mmCIF file of C-alpha atoms in Angstrom:
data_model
loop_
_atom_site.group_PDB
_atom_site.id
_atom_site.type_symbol
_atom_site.label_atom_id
_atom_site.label_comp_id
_atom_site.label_asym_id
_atom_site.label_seq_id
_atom_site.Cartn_x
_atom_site.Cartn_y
_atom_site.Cartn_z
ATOM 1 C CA UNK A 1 30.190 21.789 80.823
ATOM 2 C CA UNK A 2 27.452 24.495 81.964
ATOM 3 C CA UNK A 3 29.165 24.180 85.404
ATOM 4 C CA UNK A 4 32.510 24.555 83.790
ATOM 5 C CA UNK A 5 31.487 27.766 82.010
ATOM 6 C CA UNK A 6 29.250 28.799 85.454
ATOM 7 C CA UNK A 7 32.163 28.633 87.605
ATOM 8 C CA UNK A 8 35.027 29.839 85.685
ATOM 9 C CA UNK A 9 34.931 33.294 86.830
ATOM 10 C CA UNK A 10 34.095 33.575 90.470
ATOM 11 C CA UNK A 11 32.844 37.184 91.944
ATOM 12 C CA UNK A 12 32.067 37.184 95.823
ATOM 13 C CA UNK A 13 30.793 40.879 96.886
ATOM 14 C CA UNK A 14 30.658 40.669 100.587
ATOM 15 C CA UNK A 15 28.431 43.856 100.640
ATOM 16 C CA UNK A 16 25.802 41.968 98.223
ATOM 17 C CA UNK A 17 26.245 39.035 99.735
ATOM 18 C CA UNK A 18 25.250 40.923 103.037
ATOM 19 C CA UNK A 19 22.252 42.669 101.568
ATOM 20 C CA UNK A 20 20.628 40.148 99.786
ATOM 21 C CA UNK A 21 20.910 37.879 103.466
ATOM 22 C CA UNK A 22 19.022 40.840 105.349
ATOM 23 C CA UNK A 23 16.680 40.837 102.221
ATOM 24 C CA UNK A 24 15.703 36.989 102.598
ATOM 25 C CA UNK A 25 12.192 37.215 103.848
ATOM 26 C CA UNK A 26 9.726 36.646 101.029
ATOM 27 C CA UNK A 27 7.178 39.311 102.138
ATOM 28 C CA UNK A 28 10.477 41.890 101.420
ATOM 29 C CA UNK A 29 10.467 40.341 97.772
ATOM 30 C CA UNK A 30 8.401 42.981 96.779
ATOM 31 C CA UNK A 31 8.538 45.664 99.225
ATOM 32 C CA UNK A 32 11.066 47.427 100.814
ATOM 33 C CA UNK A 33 11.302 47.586 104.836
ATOM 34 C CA UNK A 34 10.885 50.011 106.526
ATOM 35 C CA UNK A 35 14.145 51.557 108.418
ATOM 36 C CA UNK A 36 13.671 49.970 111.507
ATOM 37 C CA UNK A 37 12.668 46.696 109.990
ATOM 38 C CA UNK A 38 16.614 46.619 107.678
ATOM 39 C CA UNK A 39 18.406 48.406 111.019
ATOM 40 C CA UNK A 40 17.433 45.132 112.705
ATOM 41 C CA UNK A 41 18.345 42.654 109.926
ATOM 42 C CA UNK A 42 21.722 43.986 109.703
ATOM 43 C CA UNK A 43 22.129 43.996 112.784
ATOM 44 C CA UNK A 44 21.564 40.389 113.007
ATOM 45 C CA UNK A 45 23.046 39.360 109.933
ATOM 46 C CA UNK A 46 26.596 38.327 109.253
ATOM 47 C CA UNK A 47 29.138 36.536 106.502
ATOM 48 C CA UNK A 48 30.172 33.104 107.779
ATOM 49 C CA UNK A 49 33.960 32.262 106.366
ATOM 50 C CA UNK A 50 33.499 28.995 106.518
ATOM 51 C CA UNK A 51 30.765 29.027 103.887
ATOM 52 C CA UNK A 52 32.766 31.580 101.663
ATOM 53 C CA UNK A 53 36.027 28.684 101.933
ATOM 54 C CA UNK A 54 33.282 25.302 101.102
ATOM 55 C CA UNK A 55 31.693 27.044 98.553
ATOM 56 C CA UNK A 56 35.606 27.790 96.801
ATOM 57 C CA UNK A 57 36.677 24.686 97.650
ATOM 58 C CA UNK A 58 33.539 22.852 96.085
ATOM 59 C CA UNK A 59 34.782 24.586 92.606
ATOM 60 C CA UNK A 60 38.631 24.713 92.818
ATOM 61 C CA UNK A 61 39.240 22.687 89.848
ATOM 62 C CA UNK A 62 36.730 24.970 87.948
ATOM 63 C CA UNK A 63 37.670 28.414 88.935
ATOM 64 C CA UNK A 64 40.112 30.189 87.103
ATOM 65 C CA UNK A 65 39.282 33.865 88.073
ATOM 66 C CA UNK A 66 38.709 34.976 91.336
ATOM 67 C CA UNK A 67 36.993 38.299 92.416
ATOM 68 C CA UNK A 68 36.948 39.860 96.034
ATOM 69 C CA UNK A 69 34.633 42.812 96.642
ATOM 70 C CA UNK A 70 33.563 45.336 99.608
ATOM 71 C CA UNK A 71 34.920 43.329 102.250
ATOM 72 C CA UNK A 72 35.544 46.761 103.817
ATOM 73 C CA UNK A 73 32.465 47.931 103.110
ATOM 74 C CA UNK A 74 30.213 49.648 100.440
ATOM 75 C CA UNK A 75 28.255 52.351 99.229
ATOM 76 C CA UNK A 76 24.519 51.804 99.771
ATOM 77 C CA UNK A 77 21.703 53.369 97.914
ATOM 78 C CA UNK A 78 21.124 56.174 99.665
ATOM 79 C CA UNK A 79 24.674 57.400 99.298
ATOM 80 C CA UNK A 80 25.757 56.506 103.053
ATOM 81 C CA UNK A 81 28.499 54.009 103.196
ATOM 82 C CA UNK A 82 28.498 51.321 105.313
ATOM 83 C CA UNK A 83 31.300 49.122 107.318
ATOM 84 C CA UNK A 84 31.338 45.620 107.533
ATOM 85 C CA UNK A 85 33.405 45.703 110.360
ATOM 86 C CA UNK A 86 32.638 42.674 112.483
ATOM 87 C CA UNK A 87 30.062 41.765 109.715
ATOM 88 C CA UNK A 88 32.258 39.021 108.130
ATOM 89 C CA UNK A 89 34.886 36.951 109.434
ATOM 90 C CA UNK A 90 36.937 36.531 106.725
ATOM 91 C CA UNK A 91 40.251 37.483 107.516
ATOM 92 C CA UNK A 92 43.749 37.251 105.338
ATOM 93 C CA UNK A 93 44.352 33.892 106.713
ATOM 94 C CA UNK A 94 41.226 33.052 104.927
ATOM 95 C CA UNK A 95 42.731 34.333 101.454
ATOM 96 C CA UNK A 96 45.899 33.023 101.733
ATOM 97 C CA UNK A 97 44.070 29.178 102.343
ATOM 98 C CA UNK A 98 41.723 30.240 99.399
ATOM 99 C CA UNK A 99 45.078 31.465 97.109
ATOM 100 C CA UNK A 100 46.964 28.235 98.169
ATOM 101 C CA UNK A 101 43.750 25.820 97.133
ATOM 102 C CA UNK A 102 42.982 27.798 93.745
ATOM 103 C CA UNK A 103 46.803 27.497 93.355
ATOM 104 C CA UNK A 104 48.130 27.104 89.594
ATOM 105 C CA UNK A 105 44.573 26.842 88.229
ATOM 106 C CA UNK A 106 43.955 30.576 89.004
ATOM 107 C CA UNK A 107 44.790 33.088 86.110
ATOM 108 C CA UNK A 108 43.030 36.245 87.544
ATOM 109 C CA UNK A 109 42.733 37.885 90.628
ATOM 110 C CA UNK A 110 41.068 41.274 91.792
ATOM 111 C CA UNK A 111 40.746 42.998 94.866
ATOM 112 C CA UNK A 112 37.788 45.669 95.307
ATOM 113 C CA UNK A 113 37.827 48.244 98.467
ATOM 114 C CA UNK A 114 38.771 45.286 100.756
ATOM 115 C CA UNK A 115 41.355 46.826 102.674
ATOM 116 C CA UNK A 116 40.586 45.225 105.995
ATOM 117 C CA UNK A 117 42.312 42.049 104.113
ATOM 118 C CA UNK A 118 45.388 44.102 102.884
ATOM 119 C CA UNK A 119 46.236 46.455 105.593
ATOM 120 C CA UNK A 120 45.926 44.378 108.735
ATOM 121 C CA UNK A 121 48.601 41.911 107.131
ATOM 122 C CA UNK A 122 51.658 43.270 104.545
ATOM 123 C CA UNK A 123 52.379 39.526 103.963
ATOM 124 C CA UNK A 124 49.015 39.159 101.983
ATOM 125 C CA UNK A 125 51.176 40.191 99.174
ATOM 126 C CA UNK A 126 53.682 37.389 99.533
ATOM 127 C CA UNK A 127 50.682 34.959 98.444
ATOM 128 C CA UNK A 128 50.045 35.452 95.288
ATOM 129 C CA UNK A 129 53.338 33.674 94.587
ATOM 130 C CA UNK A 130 51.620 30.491 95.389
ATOM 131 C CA UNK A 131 49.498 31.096 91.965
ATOM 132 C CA UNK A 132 52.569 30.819 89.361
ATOM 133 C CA UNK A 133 50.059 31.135 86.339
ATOM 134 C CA UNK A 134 48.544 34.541 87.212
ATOM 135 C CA UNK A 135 48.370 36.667 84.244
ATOM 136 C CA UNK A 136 46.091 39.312 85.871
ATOM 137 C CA UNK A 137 46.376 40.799 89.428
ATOM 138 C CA UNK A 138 44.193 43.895 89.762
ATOM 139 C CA UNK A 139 44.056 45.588 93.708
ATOM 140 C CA UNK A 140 40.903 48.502 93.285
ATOM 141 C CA UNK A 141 40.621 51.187 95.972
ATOM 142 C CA UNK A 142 43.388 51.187 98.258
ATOM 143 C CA UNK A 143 43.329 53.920 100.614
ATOM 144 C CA UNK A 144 46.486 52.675 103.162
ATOM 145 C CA UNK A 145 50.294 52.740 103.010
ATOM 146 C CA UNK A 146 51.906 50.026 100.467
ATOM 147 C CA UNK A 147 55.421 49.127 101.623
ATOM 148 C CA UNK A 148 57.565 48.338 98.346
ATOM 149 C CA UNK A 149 59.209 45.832 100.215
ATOM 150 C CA UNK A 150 55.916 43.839 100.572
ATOM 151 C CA UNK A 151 55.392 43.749 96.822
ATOM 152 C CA UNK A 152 58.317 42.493 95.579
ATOM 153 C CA UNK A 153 57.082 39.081 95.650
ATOM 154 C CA UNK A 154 55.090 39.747 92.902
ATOM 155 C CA UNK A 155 58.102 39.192 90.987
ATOM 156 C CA UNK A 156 57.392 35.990 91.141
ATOM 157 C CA UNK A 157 54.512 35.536 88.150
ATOM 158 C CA UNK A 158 56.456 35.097 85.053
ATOM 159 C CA UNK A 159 53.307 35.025 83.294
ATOM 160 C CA UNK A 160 51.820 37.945 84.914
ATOM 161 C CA UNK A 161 50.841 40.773 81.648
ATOM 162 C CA UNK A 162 48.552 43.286 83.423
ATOM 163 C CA UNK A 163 48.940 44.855 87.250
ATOM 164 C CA UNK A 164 46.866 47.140 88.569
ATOM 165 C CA UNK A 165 46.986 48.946 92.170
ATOM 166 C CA UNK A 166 44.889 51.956 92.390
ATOM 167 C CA UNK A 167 44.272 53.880 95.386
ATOM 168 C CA UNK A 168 40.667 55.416 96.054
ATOM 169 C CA UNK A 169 40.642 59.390 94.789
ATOM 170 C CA UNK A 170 37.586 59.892 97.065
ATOM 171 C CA UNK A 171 39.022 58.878 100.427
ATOM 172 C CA UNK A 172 40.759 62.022 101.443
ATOM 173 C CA UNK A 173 44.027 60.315 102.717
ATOM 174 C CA UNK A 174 47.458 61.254 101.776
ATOM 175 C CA UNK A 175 49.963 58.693 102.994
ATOM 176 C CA UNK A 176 48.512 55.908 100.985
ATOM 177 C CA UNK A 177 50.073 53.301 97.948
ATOM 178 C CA UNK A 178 53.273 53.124 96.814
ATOM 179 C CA UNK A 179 56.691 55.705 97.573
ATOM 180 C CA UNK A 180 58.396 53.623 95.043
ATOM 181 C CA UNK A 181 58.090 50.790 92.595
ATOM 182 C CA UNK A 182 60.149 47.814 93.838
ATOM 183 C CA UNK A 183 63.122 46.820 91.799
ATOM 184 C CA UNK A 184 62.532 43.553 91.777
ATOM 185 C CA UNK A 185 59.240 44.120 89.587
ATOM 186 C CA UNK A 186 61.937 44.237 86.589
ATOM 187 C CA UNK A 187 62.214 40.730 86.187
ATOM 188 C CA UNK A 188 57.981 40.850 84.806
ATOM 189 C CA UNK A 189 59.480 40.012 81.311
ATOM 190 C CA UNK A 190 55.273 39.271 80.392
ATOM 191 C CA UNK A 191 53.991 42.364 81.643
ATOM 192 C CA UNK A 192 52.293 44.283 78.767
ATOM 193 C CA UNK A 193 49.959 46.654 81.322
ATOM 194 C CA UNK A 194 51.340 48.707 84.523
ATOM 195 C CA UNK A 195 48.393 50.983 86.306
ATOM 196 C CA UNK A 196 49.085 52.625 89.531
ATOM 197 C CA UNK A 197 46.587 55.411 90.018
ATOM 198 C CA UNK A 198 46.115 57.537 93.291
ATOM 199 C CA UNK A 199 49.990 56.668 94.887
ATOM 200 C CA UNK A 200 51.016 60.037 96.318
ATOM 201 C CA UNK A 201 54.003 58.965 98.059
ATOM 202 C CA UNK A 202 55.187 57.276 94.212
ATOM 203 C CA UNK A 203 58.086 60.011 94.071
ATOM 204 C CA UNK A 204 59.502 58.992 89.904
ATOM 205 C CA UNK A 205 59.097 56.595 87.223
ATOM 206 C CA UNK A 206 62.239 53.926 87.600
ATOM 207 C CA UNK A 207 64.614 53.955 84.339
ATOM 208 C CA UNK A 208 64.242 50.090 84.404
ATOM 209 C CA UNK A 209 60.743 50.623 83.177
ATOM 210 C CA UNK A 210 62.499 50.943 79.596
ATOM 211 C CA UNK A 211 63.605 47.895 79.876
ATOM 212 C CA UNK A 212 60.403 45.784 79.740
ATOM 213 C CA UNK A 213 60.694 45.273 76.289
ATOM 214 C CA UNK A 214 56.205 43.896 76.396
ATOM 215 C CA UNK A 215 55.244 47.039 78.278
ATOM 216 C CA UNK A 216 52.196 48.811 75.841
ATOM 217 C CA UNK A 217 50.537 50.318 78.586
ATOM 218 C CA UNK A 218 51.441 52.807 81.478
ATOM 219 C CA UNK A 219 48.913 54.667 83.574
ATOM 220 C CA UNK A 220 50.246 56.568 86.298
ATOM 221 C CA UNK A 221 47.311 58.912 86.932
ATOM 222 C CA UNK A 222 46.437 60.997 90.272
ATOM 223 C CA UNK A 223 49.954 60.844 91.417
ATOM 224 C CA UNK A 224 50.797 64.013 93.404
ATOM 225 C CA UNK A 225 54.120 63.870 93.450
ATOM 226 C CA UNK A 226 55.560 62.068 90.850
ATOM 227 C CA UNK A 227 59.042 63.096 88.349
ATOM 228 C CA UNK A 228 57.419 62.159 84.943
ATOM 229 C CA UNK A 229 61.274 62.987 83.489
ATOM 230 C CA UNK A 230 61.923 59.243 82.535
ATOM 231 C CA UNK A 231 58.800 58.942 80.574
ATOM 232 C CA UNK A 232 60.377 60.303 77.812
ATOM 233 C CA UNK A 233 62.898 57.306 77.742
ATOM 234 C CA UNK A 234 59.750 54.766 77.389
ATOM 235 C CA UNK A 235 59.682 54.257 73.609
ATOM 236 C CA UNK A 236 57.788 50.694 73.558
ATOM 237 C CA UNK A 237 54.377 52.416 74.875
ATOM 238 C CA UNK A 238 51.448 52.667 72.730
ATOM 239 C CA UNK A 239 48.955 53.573 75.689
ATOM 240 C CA UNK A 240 50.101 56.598 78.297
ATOM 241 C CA UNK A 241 47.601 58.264 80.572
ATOM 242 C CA UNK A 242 48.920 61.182 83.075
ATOM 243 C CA UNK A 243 45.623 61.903 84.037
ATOM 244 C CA UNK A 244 44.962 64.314 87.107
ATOM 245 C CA UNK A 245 48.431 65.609 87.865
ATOM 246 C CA UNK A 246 48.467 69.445 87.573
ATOM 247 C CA UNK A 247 50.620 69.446 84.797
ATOM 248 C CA UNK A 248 50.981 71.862 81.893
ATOM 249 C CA UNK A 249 52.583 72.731 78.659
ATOM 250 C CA UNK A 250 55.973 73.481 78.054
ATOM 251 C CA UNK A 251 56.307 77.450 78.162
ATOM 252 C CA UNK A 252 57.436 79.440 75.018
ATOM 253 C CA UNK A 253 58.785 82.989 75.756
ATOM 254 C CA UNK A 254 57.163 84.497 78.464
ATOM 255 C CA UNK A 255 53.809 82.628 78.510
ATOM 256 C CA UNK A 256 51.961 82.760 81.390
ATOM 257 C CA UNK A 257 50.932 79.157 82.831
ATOM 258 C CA UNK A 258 48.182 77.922 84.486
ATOM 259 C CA UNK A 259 48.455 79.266 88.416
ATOM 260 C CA UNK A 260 47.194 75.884 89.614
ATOM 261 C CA UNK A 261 49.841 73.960 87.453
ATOM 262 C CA UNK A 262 52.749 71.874 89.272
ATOM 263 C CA UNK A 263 54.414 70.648 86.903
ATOM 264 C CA UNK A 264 55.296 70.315 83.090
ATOM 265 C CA UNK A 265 54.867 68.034 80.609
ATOM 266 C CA UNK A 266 58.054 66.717 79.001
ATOM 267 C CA UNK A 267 58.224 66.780 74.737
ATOM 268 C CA UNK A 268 56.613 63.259 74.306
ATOM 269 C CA UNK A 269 58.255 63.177 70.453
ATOM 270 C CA UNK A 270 60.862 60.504 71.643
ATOM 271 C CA UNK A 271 57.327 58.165 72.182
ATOM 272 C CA UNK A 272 55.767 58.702 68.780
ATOM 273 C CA UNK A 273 57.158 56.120 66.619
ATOM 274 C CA UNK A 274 54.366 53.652 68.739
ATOM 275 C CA UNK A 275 51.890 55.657 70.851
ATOM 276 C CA UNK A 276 48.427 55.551 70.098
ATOM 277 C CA UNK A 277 46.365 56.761 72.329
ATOM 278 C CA UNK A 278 47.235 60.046 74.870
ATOM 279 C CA UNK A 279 44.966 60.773 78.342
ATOM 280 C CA UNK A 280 45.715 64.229 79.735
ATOM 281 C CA UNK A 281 42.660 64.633 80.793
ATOM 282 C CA UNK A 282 41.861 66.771 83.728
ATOM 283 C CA UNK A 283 45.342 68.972 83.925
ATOM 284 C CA UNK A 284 45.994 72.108 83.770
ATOM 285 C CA UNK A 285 46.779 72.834 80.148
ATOM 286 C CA UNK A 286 46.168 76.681 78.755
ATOM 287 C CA UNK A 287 46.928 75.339 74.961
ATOM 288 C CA UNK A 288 47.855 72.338 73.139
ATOM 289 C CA UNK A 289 51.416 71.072 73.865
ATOM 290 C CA UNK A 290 53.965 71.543 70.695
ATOM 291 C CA UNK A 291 55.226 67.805 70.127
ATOM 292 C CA UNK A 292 50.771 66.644 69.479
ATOM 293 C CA UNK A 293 51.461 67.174 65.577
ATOM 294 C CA UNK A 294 54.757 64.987 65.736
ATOM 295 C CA UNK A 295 52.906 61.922 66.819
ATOM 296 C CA UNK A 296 52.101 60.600 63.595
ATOM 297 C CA UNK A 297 50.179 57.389 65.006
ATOM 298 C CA UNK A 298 47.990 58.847 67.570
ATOM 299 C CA UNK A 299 44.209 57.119 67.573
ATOM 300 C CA UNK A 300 42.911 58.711 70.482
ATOM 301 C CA UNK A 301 43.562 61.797 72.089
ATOM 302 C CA UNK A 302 42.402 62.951 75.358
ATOM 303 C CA UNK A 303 42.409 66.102 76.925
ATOM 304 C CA UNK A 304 38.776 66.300 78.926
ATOM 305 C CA UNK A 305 38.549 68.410 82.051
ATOM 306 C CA UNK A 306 41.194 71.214 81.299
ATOM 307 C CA UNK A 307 39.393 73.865 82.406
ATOM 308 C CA UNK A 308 41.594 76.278 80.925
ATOM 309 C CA UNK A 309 42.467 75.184 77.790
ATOM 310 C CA UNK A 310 41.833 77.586 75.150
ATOM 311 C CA UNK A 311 41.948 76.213 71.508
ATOM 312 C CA UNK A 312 43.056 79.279 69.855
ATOM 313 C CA UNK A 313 43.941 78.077 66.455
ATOM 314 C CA UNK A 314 42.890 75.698 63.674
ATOM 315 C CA UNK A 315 43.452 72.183 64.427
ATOM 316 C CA UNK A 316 43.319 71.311 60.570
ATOM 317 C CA UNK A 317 47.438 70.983 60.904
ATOM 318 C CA UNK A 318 47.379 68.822 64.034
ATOM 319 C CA UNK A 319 44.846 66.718 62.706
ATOM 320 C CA UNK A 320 46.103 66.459 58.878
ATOM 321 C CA UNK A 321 49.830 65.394 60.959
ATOM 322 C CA UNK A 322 47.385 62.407 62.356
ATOM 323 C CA UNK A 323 46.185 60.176 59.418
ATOM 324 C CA UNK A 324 44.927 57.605 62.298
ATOM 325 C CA UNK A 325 43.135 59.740 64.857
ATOM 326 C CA UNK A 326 39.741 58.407 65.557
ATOM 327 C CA UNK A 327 38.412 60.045 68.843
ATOM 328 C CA UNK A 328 39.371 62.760 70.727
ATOM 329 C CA UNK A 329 37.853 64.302 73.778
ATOM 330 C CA UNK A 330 37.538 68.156 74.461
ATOM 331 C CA UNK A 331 34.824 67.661 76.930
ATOM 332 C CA UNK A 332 34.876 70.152 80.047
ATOM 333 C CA UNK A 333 37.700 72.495 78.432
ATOM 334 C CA UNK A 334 37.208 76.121 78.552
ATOM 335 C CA UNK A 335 34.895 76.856 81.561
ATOM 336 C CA UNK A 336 34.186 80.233 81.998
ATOM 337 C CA UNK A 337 32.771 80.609 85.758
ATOM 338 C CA UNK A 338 29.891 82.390 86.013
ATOM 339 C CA UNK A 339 29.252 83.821 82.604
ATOM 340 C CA UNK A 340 25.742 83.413 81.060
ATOM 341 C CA UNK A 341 27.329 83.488 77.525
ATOM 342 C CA UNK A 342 30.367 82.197 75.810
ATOM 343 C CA UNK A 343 33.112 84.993 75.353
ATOM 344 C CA UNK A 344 34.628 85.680 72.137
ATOM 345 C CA UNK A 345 37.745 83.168 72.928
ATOM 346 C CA UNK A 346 35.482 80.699 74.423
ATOM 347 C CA UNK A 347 33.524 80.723 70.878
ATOM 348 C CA UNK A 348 36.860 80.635 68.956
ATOM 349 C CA UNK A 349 37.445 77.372 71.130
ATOM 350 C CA UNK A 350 34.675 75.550 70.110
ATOM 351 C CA UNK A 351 34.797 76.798 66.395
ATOM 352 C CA UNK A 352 37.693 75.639 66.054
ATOM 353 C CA UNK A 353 37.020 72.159 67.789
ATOM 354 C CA UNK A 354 33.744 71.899 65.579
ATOM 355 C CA UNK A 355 36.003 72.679 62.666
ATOM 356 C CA UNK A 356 38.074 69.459 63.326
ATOM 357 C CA UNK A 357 35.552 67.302 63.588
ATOM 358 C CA UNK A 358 34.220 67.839 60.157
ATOM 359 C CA UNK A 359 38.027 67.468 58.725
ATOM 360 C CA UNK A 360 37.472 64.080 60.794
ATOM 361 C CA UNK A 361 34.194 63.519 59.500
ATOM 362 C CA UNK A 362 35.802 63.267 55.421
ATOM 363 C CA UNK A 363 37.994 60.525 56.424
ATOM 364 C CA UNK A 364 36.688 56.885 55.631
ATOM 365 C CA UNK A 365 36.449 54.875 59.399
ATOM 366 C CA UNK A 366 34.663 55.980 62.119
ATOM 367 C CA UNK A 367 35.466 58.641 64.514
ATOM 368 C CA UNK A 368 34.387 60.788 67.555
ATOM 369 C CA UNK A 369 34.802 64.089 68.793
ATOM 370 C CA UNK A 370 33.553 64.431 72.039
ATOM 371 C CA UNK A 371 32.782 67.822 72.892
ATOM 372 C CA UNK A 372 30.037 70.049 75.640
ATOM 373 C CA UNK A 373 26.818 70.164 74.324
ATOM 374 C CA UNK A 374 26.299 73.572 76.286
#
């Protein structure tokens, strides 16, 4: 039983795995090297496969959750990342034998910043067929080019309720992720959770998205390029986050918009009968979109890092219009650039934020208003 519980959920980080080899010797239990003396250990320290394959193998019938991490590397202490190029050789082949013994006993699988194992081979993706019962496949810092074609075999997990592939914001590449999602992903009649974060090429959402009756959660964040105009037609969500996409509100008259903005944000009303919670954080939002006091069931509410959005009215109405908002975040809006005090609109801002959270504060549960201490 205590093995059973040990062994359930497997994580192998190839960059702690490395680190704690160089760190062996007792006399650095309690003392760290000196450069020289680590430069030298890592040097002469590498990740056998073989042992990485016994060790899985030893468990199979145990592990139900399987966790890859920083085969490509890893951020060390000091802020300076290091490559485990030709420090490991553990190759895709060496998944794809793992995948095929964990088989239909595995339920979970995620992928951290190994890239090494997903770019040198497109058929990686093929694999995960071989584990029918997979209800969670999560791929974490991507930073190469996805081909949709290569994915569609992930059609293949009926039971499969949350996907993640998110790109890494901090590597500085363009072409990398997704241009499109592959048709064939309609046939995920489980899926309840779609999150693809950081896919420039991603061009629109697919209309066939409305047609996953189980879908409650979309997150298509840090997409440069994508048409958000079918998001409207996505009724069944109760979890939306558009984080990081330069959009803004929908003009009235001649209102001048944020220069930086790209795009606009379409009415959301058509989503209110089930949404709950709303990330727009980090945008480019000068006010508070129209449709917010139409969506009666909103719980959270998130609109951290606009820099330029002014709250220039009471948000008494807005509020009252939500009887189930718990937490919303106004943290980072505002920022006046070099000013040593708050102007008169940037004080009307956080009056009127302040304001709300004592409305919030006579209700009965709990709630938060996250707001700049500053």
């Amino acid at each position: 039983m205590a093995q059973h519980m040990l062994w359930k959920r497997l994580v192998i980080d190839f960059g702690h795995e490395l680190v704690t080899a160089i760190h062996t010797p007792l006399v650095w239990s309690n003392q760290r090297p000196s450069t020289e003396e680590f430069q030298m250990a890592y040097a002469n320290t590498s990740l056998s496969a073989t042992k990485i394959i016994e060790f899985i193998k030893a468990r199979k019938e145990i592990i139900t959750s399987l966790n890859l991490c920083n085969s490509d590397g890893f951020w060390a202490d000091d802020g300076e990342y290091l490559s485990l190029n030709n420090k490991h050789n553990f190759f895709p082949s060496h998944l794809g034998y793992i995948l095929g013994q964990l088989g239909p006993r595995l339920t979970e699988l995620r992928l951290h910043n190994c890239n090494d194992l997903i770019n040198s081979d497109q058929g990686l993706w093929s694999l995960v067929a071989l584990c029918p019962n997979l209800q969670l496949l999560a791929v974490e810092g991507l930073n190469c080019r996805v081909l949709a074609t290569s994915l569609a075999d992930i059609s293949k997990l009926p039971k499969l309720n949350s996907l993640a592939l998110t790109c890494d914001e901090g590597s500085g590449q363009w072409i990398v992720g997704l241009d499109t999602m592959p048709q064939a992903w309609s046939q995920l009649s489980a899926l309840t959770s779609l999150e693809l974060r950081g896919h420039h090429l991603l061009d629109a959402l697919p209309t066939w998205l409305k047609d996953m009756p189980q879908l409650r959660k979309l997150d298509v964040s840090c997409n440069a390029n994508v048409n958000l105009a079918n998001v409207t037609l996505l009724t069944q969500l109760e979890v939306l986050a558009l984080q990081k996409l330069d959009l803004t509100q929908q003009p009235v008259g001649d209102e001048t918009l944020s220069q930086h903005a790209k795009r606009i944000l379409p009415n959301l009303e058509p989503l209110a009968k089930n949404l709950k919670a709303l990330s727009l954080a980090r945008n480019r939002f000068t006010r508070l979109p129209d449709f917010l006091p139409k969506m009666a069931n909103m719980e959270v509410l998130d609109f951290s890092g606009n820099k330029e959005l002014q709250v220039l009215a009471p948000l008494t109405p807005m509020i009252s219009a939500m009887p189930r908002i718990c937490v919303m975040d106004f943290r980072e809006v505002h920022k006046e650039k070099g000013a040593s005090y708050w102007s008169d609109a940037k004080c009307t801002t956080m009056k009127f934020v302040a304001a709300g959270a004592k409305v919030l504060k006579r209700r009965k549960y709990a709630y938060r208003v996250l707001i700049d201490r500053d």
